[in-house]
Amino acid sequence: MDKLHMKEVRLSEIAMPLKSAFETSFGVTTARRVIVVRLSDGNGSFGYGECTAMDGPFYNHETVDSAWGVISRFIVPILRRSGVKSAGGVEETLGSIQGNRMAIAAIETAAWDLEAVRSERPLWQLLGGKQTEIDCGVSIGIQESPERLVEKVGKEIASGYQRIKIKIKPGADLDLVSAVRREFPDIRLSVDANAAYRLEKDIDLMKELDEYDLLMIEQPLAGGALLDHSKLQAKISTPICLDESITSLADAKQAVDMDACRIINIKLGRVGGHTAARAIQDYAVGKGIPVWCGGMLETGIGRAHNIAMSTLEGFTLPGDVSASARYWDKDITEPVVEVSPAGTICVPNNKGIGYGVNEECVTGLTVRSETFEL
Ligand code: OSB
Ligand code: MG
């Protein structure tokens, strides 16, 4: 029996209102449009993935609609012609496609789930994961006032989360960070600017942020600005963590070589799926660079893939992998993702991603759907 057999792929766009708006330096998100990918082997087994592209091209160049187009017009025909027989081969099979990593990852991660289900093994074991419990942090959007932010941080700390990341943007930065630090002097705290600052203009602000004993400063400068990040890292002692800048193993190598970052945030969507993510974490282990799993406001499907990835050796810092209930009134998996009072997730041992998908729920939320033979 082939490890992977793909007979049919179904794309379903679902609409999921967030419990509360999430503000970053690039905009406010109140609801997610999510493409749920279901791969079938034609023999009763399914593999699921989700596309983490956002509605608009503001985090990166991709959008829900661009991903839908790339998957249906290009990825599906290439897969159909290829006859690829293992999940580990899907990334290479799609190697002629430039960029569009989130479109690729949606399919690639579903292929890994299907392969794990067909071999009746948990995905995390198939990937070579070592950790059976993973450490969780939270990402808190920009709040209207420092008081409101301090209140939110207090709530997350009380729930057990092991690291707090707060979003910042020009004009909403030092006040927020200093208020949280004053109230919580000892917590593991980081900031994420989503590429909102510029080296020349904002170097003094970066030096001020350097005084708050932050675990890291995530993506302070533009995605393409590796050299500027390296110049900035030379001037501050807080480790820079790159998110938007790292779309491949090649990016990671360049960034580490020029000391543009000392920590890497790995997101399955941003890098094109499990194969690419694993290559980056493997390289990072060799270089002594800690990695952690980023989040894109995923449903339970994306969360389950993030949990599986986080079991790999290099994932030594708490990720943005948190409970479904922080985002959704009702998530689409059963069970939903829950976090222990110690701020950890026990990795499930069921086959595949380990969380069942509630098809009735998916159907109820679907706004468009298309099925392709492979
Ligand atoms: O930069 O990590 C980011 C959400 C959307 C886009 C980019 C980012 C984020 C988050 C949220 O920080 C992480 C999460 O809780 O899913
Ligand atoms: Mg980020």
GROMACS .gro file of C-alpha atoms and ligand atoms in nm:
model
  391
    1MET     CA    1   0.000   0.000   0.000
    2ASP     CA    2   0.133   0.343  -0.094
    3LYS     CA    3   0.194   0.562   0.208
    4LEU     CA    4   0.001   0.842   0.042
    5HIS     CA    5  -0.285   0.802  -0.203
    6MET     CA    6  -0.479   1.112  -0.303
    7LYS     CA    7  -0.802   1.054  -0.494
    8GLU     CA    8  -0.996   1.372  -0.431
    9VAL     CA    9  -0.954   1.713  -0.272
   10ARG     CA   10  -1.237   1.925  -0.135
   11LEU     CA   11  -1.192   2.295  -0.062
   12SER     CA   12  -1.445   2.456   0.172
   13GLU     CA   13  -1.431   2.822   0.260
   14ILE     CA   14  -1.579   2.869   0.606
   15ALA     CA   15  -1.664   3.194   0.787
   16MET     CA   16  -1.562   3.208   1.155
   17PRO     CA   17  -1.631   3.521   1.363
   18LEU     CA   18  -1.361   3.582   1.627
   19LYS     CA   19  -1.480   3.620   1.987
   20SER     CA   20  -1.296   3.951   2.002
   21ALA     CA   21  -1.120   4.168   1.744
   22PHE     CA   22  -0.745   4.111   1.704
   23GLU     CA   23  -0.539   4.421   1.624
   24THR     CA   24  -0.187   4.414   1.483
   25SER     CA   25   0.025   4.688   1.327
   26PHE     CA   26  -0.117   4.592   0.985
   27GLY     CA   27  -0.487   4.598   1.076
   28VAL     CA   28  -0.782   4.470   1.274
   29THR     CA   29  -0.922   4.120   1.223
   30THR     CA   30  -1.279   4.054   1.341
   31ALA     CA   31  -1.351   3.730   1.156
   32ARG     CA   32  -1.154   3.464   0.970
   33ARG     CA   33  -1.227   3.329   0.627
   34VAL     CA   34  -1.061   2.988   0.631
   35ILE     CA   35  -1.011   2.741   0.347
   36VAL     CA   36  -1.048   2.392   0.492
   37VAL     CA   37  -0.878   2.130   0.275
   38ARG     CA   38  -1.001   1.771   0.291
   39LEU     CA   39  -0.799   1.514   0.101
   40SER     CA   40  -0.952   1.169   0.045
   41ASP     CA   41  -0.778   0.847  -0.050
   42GLY     CA   42  -1.100   0.710  -0.204
   43ASN     CA   43  -1.097   0.437   0.056
   44GLY     CA   44  -1.261   0.611   0.349
   45SER     CA   45  -0.957   0.791   0.492
   46PHE     CA   46  -0.928   1.170   0.506
   47GLY     CA   47  -0.652   1.419   0.572
   48TYR     CA   48  -0.722   1.779   0.675
   49GLY     CA   49  -0.532   2.103   0.641
   50GLU     CA   50  -0.624   2.468   0.662
   51CYS     CA   51  -0.500   2.769   0.470
   52THR     CA   52  -0.369   3.040   0.703
   53ALA     CA   53  -0.383   3.320   0.444
   54MET     CA   54  -0.577   3.619   0.568
   55ASP     CA   55  -0.855   3.810   0.392
   56GLY     CA   56  -0.618   4.083   0.267
   57PRO     CA   57  -0.248   4.093   0.159
   58PHE     CA   58  -0.119   4.274   0.469
   59TYR     CA   59   0.063   4.012   0.677
   60ASN     CA   60   0.217   3.876   0.355
   61HIS     CA   61   0.127   3.881  -0.014
   62GLU     CA   62  -0.126   3.598   0.004
   63THR     CA   63  -0.502   3.621   0.050
   64VAL     CA   64  -0.785   3.371   0.089
   65ASP     CA   65  -0.883   3.432  -0.272
   66SER     CA   66  -0.530   3.412  -0.413
   67ALA     CA   67  -0.479   3.083  -0.232
   68TRP     CA   68  -0.809   2.945  -0.359
   69GLY     CA   69  -0.704   3.036  -0.714
   70VAL     CA   70  -0.351   2.895  -0.682
   71ILE     CA   71  -0.474   2.568  -0.531
   72SER     CA   72  -0.752   2.509  -0.781
   73ARG     CA   73  -0.573   2.630  -1.096
   74PHE     CA   74  -0.215   2.522  -1.034
   75ILE     CA   75  -0.162   2.294  -0.732
   76VAL     CA   76  -0.440   2.050  -0.818
   77PRO     CA   77  -0.329   2.000  -1.184
   78ILE     CA   78   0.037   1.954  -1.082
   79LEU     CA   79  -0.059   1.697  -0.817
   80ARG     CA   80  -0.285   1.518  -1.065
   81ARG     CA   81   0.001   1.479  -1.315
   82SER     CA   82   0.266   1.394  -1.056
   83GLY     CA   83   0.151   1.071  -0.899
   84VAL     CA   84   0.340   1.170  -0.581
   85LYS     CA   85   0.325   0.883  -0.332
   86SER     CA   86   0.447   1.031  -0.004
   87ALA     CA   87   0.366   1.341   0.198
   88GLY     CA   88   0.738   1.411   0.220
   89GLY     CA   89   0.745   1.445  -0.160
   90VAL     CA   90   0.462   1.698  -0.197
   91GLU     CA   91   0.673   2.008  -0.133
   92GLU     CA   92   0.925   1.912  -0.402
   93THR     CA   93   0.647   1.818  -0.643
   94LEU     CA   94   0.511   2.172  -0.609
   95GLY     CA   95   0.858   2.325  -0.626
   96SER     CA   96   0.794   2.508  -0.955
   97ILE     CA   97   0.544   2.738  -0.780
   98GLN     CA   98   0.701   3.065  -0.663
   99GLY     CA   99   0.591   3.211  -0.328
  100ASN     CA  100   0.232   3.123  -0.232
  101ARG     CA  101   0.358   2.910   0.057
  102MET     CA  102   0.024   2.927   0.241
  103ALA     CA  103  -0.160   2.783  -0.056
  104ILE     CA  104   0.098   2.504  -0.075
  105ALA     CA  105   0.095   2.440   0.302
  106ALA     CA  106  -0.282   2.395   0.308
  107ILE     CA  107  -0.247   2.096   0.076
  108GLU     CA  108   0.089   1.973   0.204
  109THR     CA  109  -0.024   1.956   0.566
  110ALA     CA  110  -0.343   1.773   0.463
  111ALA     CA  111  -0.123   1.520   0.278
  112TRP     CA  112   0.079   1.459   0.596
  113ASP     CA  113  -0.242   1.406   0.794
  114LEU     CA  114  -0.374   1.163   0.531
  115GLU     CA  115  -0.047   0.970   0.529
  116ALA     CA  116  -0.051   0.947   0.910
  117VAL     CA  117  -0.414   0.833   0.913
  118ARG     CA  118  -0.348   0.568   0.648
  119SER     CA  119  -0.052   0.435   0.845
  120GLU     CA  120  -0.256   0.456   1.169
  121ARG     CA  121   0.007   0.667   1.342
  122PRO     CA  122  -0.006   1.003   1.515
  123LEU     CA  123   0.124   1.276   1.283
  124TRP     CA  124   0.370   1.402   1.544
  125GLN     CA  125   0.541   1.062   1.550
  126LEU     CA  126   0.551   1.044   1.171
  127LEU     CA  127   0.725   1.384   1.168
  128GLY     CA  128   0.981   1.255   1.418
  129GLY     CA  129   0.854   1.455   1.718
  130LYS     CA  130   1.010   1.395   2.059
  131GLN     CA  131   0.801   1.600   2.302
  132THR     CA  132   0.472   1.463   2.438
  133GLU     CA  133   0.367   1.787   2.605
  134ILE     CA  134   0.425   2.131   2.455
  135ASP     CA  135   0.464   2.474   2.618
  136CYS     CA  136   0.208   2.742   2.535
  137GLY     CA  137   0.215   3.119   2.518
  138VAL     CA  138  -0.037   3.377   2.401
  139SER     CA  139  -0.034   3.663   2.155
  140ILE     CA  140  -0.237   3.963   2.270
  141GLY     CA  141  -0.354   4.218   2.014
  142ILE     CA  142  -0.304   4.594   2.050
  143GLN     CA  143  -0.537   4.725   2.321
  144GLU     CA  144  -0.699   5.068   2.351
  145SER     CA  145  -0.515   5.148   2.677
  146PRO     CA  146  -0.228   5.018   2.891
  147GLU     CA  147  -0.479   4.947   3.173
  148ARG     CA  148  -0.687   4.723   2.949
  149LEU     CA  149  -0.372   4.541   2.832
  150VAL     CA  150  -0.248   4.485   3.189
  151GLU     CA  151  -0.588   4.338   3.275
  152LYS     CA  152  -0.571   4.101   2.976
  153VAL     CA  153  -0.215   3.993   3.058
  154GLY     CA  154  -0.320   3.919   3.416
  155LYS     CA  155  -0.598   3.694   3.294
  156GLU     CA  156  -0.369   3.494   3.064
  157ILE     CA  157  -0.102   3.456   3.334
  158ALA     CA  158  -0.371   3.329   3.574
  159SER     CA  159  -0.472   3.072   3.311
  160GLY     CA  160  -0.115   2.937   3.318
  161TYR     CA  161   0.028   3.063   2.989
  162GLN     CA  162   0.407   3.055   3.003
  163ARG     CA  163   0.490   3.350   2.781
  164ILE     CA  164   0.303   3.667   2.694
  165LYS     CA  165   0.354   3.836   2.360
  166ILE     CA  166   0.206   4.177   2.304
  167LYS     CA  167   0.153   4.342   1.969
  168ILE     CA  168   0.299   4.687   1.917
  169LYS     CA  169   0.294   4.952   1.644
  170PRO     CA  170   0.437   5.305   1.614
  171GLY     CA  171   0.250   5.518   1.867
  172ALA     CA  172   0.137   5.215   2.070
  173ASP     CA  173   0.456   5.065   2.204
  174LEU     CA  174   0.658   5.195   2.502
  175ASP     CA  175   0.349   5.288   2.708
  176LEU     CA  176   0.211   4.937   2.668
  177VAL     CA  177   0.539   4.758   2.737
  178SER     CA  178   0.628   4.968   3.041
  179ALA     CA  179   0.282   4.926   3.194
  180VAL     CA  180   0.296   4.548   3.159
  181ARG     CA  181   0.653   4.529   3.291
  182ARG     CA  182   0.570   4.747   3.592
  183GLU     CA  183   0.280   4.517   3.686
  184PHE     CA  184   0.457   4.188   3.599
  185PRO     CA  185   0.833   4.232   3.651
  186ASP     CA  186   0.922   3.863   3.620
  187ILE     CA  187   0.710   3.716   3.341
  188ARG     CA  188   0.848   3.598   3.008
  189LEU     CA  189   0.740   3.887   2.789
  190SER     CA  190   0.794   3.959   2.421
  191VAL     CA  191   0.671   4.210   2.164
  192ASP     CA  192   0.572   4.166   1.798
  193ALA     CA  193   0.578   4.465   1.561
  194ASN     CA  194   0.476   4.284   1.241
  195ALA     CA  195   0.734   4.476   1.038
  196ALA     CA  196   0.609   4.822   1.137
  197TYR     CA  197   0.936   5.004   1.216
  198ARG     CA  198   1.230   5.139   1.013
  199LEU     CA  199   1.593   5.118   1.121
  200GLU     CA  200   1.698   5.483   1.073
  201LYS     CA  201   1.382   5.638   1.209
  202ASP     CA  202   1.324   5.404   1.502
  203ILE     CA  203   1.666   5.306   1.634
  204ASP     CA  204   1.620   5.510   1.955
  205LEU     CA  205   1.287   5.345   2.025
  206MET     CA  206   1.445   5.002   1.972
  207LYS     CA  207   1.716   5.091   2.223
  208GLU     CA  208   1.447   5.189   2.473
  209LEU     CA  209   1.264   4.860   2.420
  210ASP     CA  210   1.599   4.691   2.488
  211GLU     CA  211   1.571   4.806   2.853
  212TYR     CA  212   1.261   4.597   2.939
  213ASP     CA  213   1.421   4.253   2.969
  214LEU     CA  214   1.215   4.118   2.681
  215LEU     CA  215   1.253   3.755   2.574
  216MET     CA  216   1.264   3.878   2.214
  217ILE     CA  217   1.154   4.151   1.975
  218GLU     CA  218   0.964   3.986   1.691
  219GLN     CA  219   0.992   4.120   1.335
  220PRO     CA  220   1.060   4.484   1.416
  221LEU     CA  221   1.152   4.581   1.056
  222ALA     CA  222   1.027   4.502   0.705
  223GLY     CA  223   1.016   4.143   0.584
  224GLY     CA  224   1.282   4.192   0.319
  225ALA     CA  225   1.514   4.391   0.546
  226LEU     CA  226   1.754   4.116   0.659
  227LEU     CA  227   2.055   4.348   0.648
  228ASP     CA  228   1.880   4.613   0.858
  229HIS     CA  229   1.780   4.348   1.113
  230SER     CA  230   2.143   4.246   1.135
  231LYS     CA  231   2.251   4.607   1.190
  232LEU     CA  232   1.982   4.643   1.457
  233GLN     CA  233   2.081   4.319   1.631
  234ALA     CA  234   2.436   4.454   1.660
  235LYS     CA  235   2.303   4.754   1.854
  236ILE     CA  236   2.067   4.582   2.102
  237SER     CA  237   2.108   4.286   2.335
  238THR     CA  238   1.746   4.162   2.323
  239PRO     CA  239   1.732   3.875   2.071
  240ILE     CA  240   1.554   3.958   1.747
  241CYS     CA  241   1.307   3.691   1.635
  242LEU     CA  242   1.210   3.681   1.268
  243ASP     CA  243   0.862   3.587   1.146
  244GLU     CA  244   0.766   3.752   0.813
  245SER     CA  245   1.129   3.749   0.688
  246ILE     CA  246   1.165   3.370   0.696
  247THR     CA  247   0.977   3.200   0.412
  248SER     CA  248   1.222   2.915   0.348
  249LEU     CA  249   1.529   2.731   0.475
  250ALA     CA  250   1.739   2.955   0.247
  251ASP     CA  251   1.601   3.266   0.424
  252ALA     CA  252   1.676   3.110   0.763
  253LYS     CA  253   2.035   3.035   0.663
  254GLN     CA  254   2.096   3.389   0.539
  255ALA     CA  255   1.938   3.545   0.847
  256VAL     CA  256   2.140   3.332   1.089
  257ASP     CA  257   2.462   3.378   0.890
  258MET     CA  258   2.435   3.755   0.909
  259ASP     CA  259   2.312   3.755   1.270
  260ALA     CA  260   1.982   3.916   1.168
  261CYS     CA  261   1.801   3.705   1.429
  262ARG     CA  262   1.880   3.483   1.727
  263ILE     CA  263   1.537   3.317   1.744
  264ILE     CA  264   1.305   3.197   1.467
  265ASN     CA  265   0.925   3.186   1.465
  266ILE     CA  266   0.817   2.897   1.240
  267LYS     CA  267   0.471   2.902   1.083
  268LEU     CA  268   0.361   2.613   0.865
  269GLY     CA  269   0.173   2.842   0.628
  270ARG     CA  270   0.451   3.096   0.584
  271VAL     CA  271   0.712   2.834   0.491
  272GLY     CA  272   0.499   2.591   0.286
  273GLY     CA  273   0.419   2.306   0.525
  274HIS     CA  274   0.571   2.038   0.746
  275THR     CA  275   0.865   1.944   0.522
  276ALA     CA  276   0.995   2.301   0.503
  277ALA     CA  277   0.923   2.366   0.871
  278ARG     CA  278   1.115   2.056   0.972
  279ALA     CA  279   1.412   2.154   0.756
  280ILE     CA  280   1.427   2.496   0.923
  281GLN     CA  281   1.403   2.359   1.276
  282ASP     CA  282   1.667   2.097   1.195
  283TYR     CA  283   1.904   2.367   1.068
  284ALA     CA  284   1.827   2.583   1.373
  285VAL     CA  285   1.909   2.295   1.611
  286GLY     CA  286   2.249   2.264   1.446
  287LYS     CA  287   2.311   2.635   1.491
  288GLY     CA  288   2.183   2.653   1.850
  289ILE     CA  289   1.901   2.888   1.745
  290PRO     CA  290   1.580   2.831   1.944
  291VAL     CA  291   1.257   2.809   1.741
  292TRP     CA  292   0.891   2.829   1.838
  293CYS     CA  293   0.560   2.779   1.663
  294GLY     CA  294   0.378   3.093   1.550
  295GLY     CA  295   0.004   3.122   1.504
  296MET     CA  296  -0.234   3.273   1.246
  297LEU     CA  297  -0.563   3.267   1.441
  298GLU     CA  298  -0.623   2.909   1.326
  299THR     CA  299  -0.919   2.680   1.371
  300GLY     CA  300  -0.864   2.350   1.550
  301ILE     CA  301  -0.726   2.195   1.230
  302GLY     CA  302  -0.438   2.441   1.200
  303ARG     CA  303  -0.387   2.427   1.576
  304ALA     CA  304  -0.357   2.047   1.563
  305HIS     CA  305  -0.091   2.072   1.290
  306ASN     CA  306   0.091   2.336   1.498
  307ILE     CA  307   0.087   2.104   1.800
  308ALA     CA  308   0.232   1.816   1.595
  309MET     CA  309   0.508   2.042   1.459
  310SER     CA  310   0.589   2.175   1.806
  311THR     CA  311   0.689   1.827   1.924
  312LEU     CA  312   1.008   1.844   1.714
  313GLU     CA  313   1.338   1.881   1.898
  314GLY     CA  314   1.418   2.243   1.814
  315PHE     CA  315   1.092   2.386   1.954
  316THR     CA  316   1.226   2.492   2.293
  317LEU     CA  317   1.033   2.818   2.350
  318PRO     CA  318   0.656   2.842   2.421
  319GLY     CA  319   0.460   2.888   2.097
  320ASP     CA  320   0.157   3.096   2.002
  321VAL     CA  321  -0.042   2.776   2.033
  322SER     CA  322  -0.328   2.845   2.269
  323ALA     CA  323  -0.677   2.721   2.350
  324SER     CA  324  -0.955   2.724   2.090
  325ALA     CA  325  -1.179   2.898   2.342
  326ARG     CA  326  -0.964   3.214   2.326
  327TYR     CA  327  -1.074   3.263   1.965
  328TRP     CA  328  -1.395   3.074   1.895
  329ASP     CA  329  -1.735   3.020   2.054
  330LYS     CA  330  -1.738   2.686   1.879
  331ASP     CA  331  -1.432   2.541   1.709
  332ILE     CA  332  -1.466   2.283   1.428
  333THR     CA  333  -1.268   2.001   1.590
  334GLU     CA  334  -1.366   1.744   1.852
  335PRO     CA  335  -1.225   1.778   2.103
  336VAL     CA  336  -1.135   2.145   2.076
  337VAL     CA  337  -0.780   2.242   2.173
  338GLU     CA  338  -0.741   2.284   2.548
  339VAL     CA  339  -0.449   2.404   2.757
  340SER     CA  340  -0.365   2.272   3.105
  341PRO     CA  341  -0.340   2.500   3.412
  342ALA     CA  342   0.038   2.460   3.378
  343GLY     CA  343   0.023   2.621   3.032
  344THR     CA  344   0.086   2.306   2.833
  345ILE     CA  345  -0.093   2.093   2.575
  346CYS     CA  346  -0.073   1.716   2.604
  347VAL     CA  347  -0.008   1.590   2.253
  348PRO     CA  348  -0.284   1.350   2.145
  349ASN     CA  349  -0.194   0.993   2.047
  350ASN     CA  350  -0.478   0.934   1.803
  351LYS     CA  351  -0.387   0.872   1.440
  352GLY     CA  352  -0.327   1.171   1.211
  353ILE     CA  353  -0.357   1.521   1.359
  354GLY     CA  354  -0.527   1.360   1.658
  355TYR     CA  355  -0.829   1.591   1.670
  356GLY     CA  356  -1.147   1.486   1.486
  357VAL     CA  357  -1.311   1.728   1.243
  358ASN     CA  358  -1.682   1.797   1.295
  359GLU     CA  359  -1.806   1.775   0.935
  360GLU     CA  360  -2.155   1.891   1.027
  361CYS     CA  361  -2.005   2.203   1.179
  362VAL     CA  362  -1.787   2.263   0.870
  363THR     CA  363  -2.089   2.223   0.641
  364GLY     CA  364  -2.288   2.471   0.848
  365LEU     CA  365  -2.015   2.735   0.819
  366THR     CA  366  -1.934   2.679   0.450
  367VAL     CA  367  -1.983   2.972   0.211
  368ARG     CA  368  -1.831   2.804  -0.098
  369SER     CA  369  -1.703   2.460  -0.176
  370GLU     CA  370  -1.539   2.288  -0.472
  371THR     CA  371  -1.424   1.929  -0.517
  372PHE     CA  372  -1.153   1.808  -0.756
  373GLU     CA  373  -1.055   1.459  -0.867
  374LEU     CA  374  -0.685   1.385  -0.837
  375OSB     O1  375   0.266   3.794   1.360
  375OSB     O2  376   0.239   3.623   1.479
  375OSB     C1  377   0.190   3.709   1.406
  375OSB     C2  378  -0.190   3.671   1.386
  375OSB     C3  379  -0.212   3.701   1.255
  375OSB     C4  380  -0.106   3.737   1.175
  375OSB     C5  381   0.023   3.741   1.227
  375OSB     C6  382   0.047   3.709   1.359
  375OSB     C7  383  -0.062   3.676   1.441
  375OSB     C8  384  -0.050   3.648   1.583
  375OSB     C9  385  -0.158   3.564   1.644
  375OSB     O3  386   0.037   3.693   1.653
  375OSB    C10  387  -0.109   3.435   1.695
  375OSB    C11  388  -0.224   3.347   1.733
  375OSB     O4  389  -0.268   3.356   1.845
  375OSB     O5  390  -0.272   3.269   1.648
  376MG      MG  391   0.464   3.762   1.427
   0.00000   0.00000   0.00000
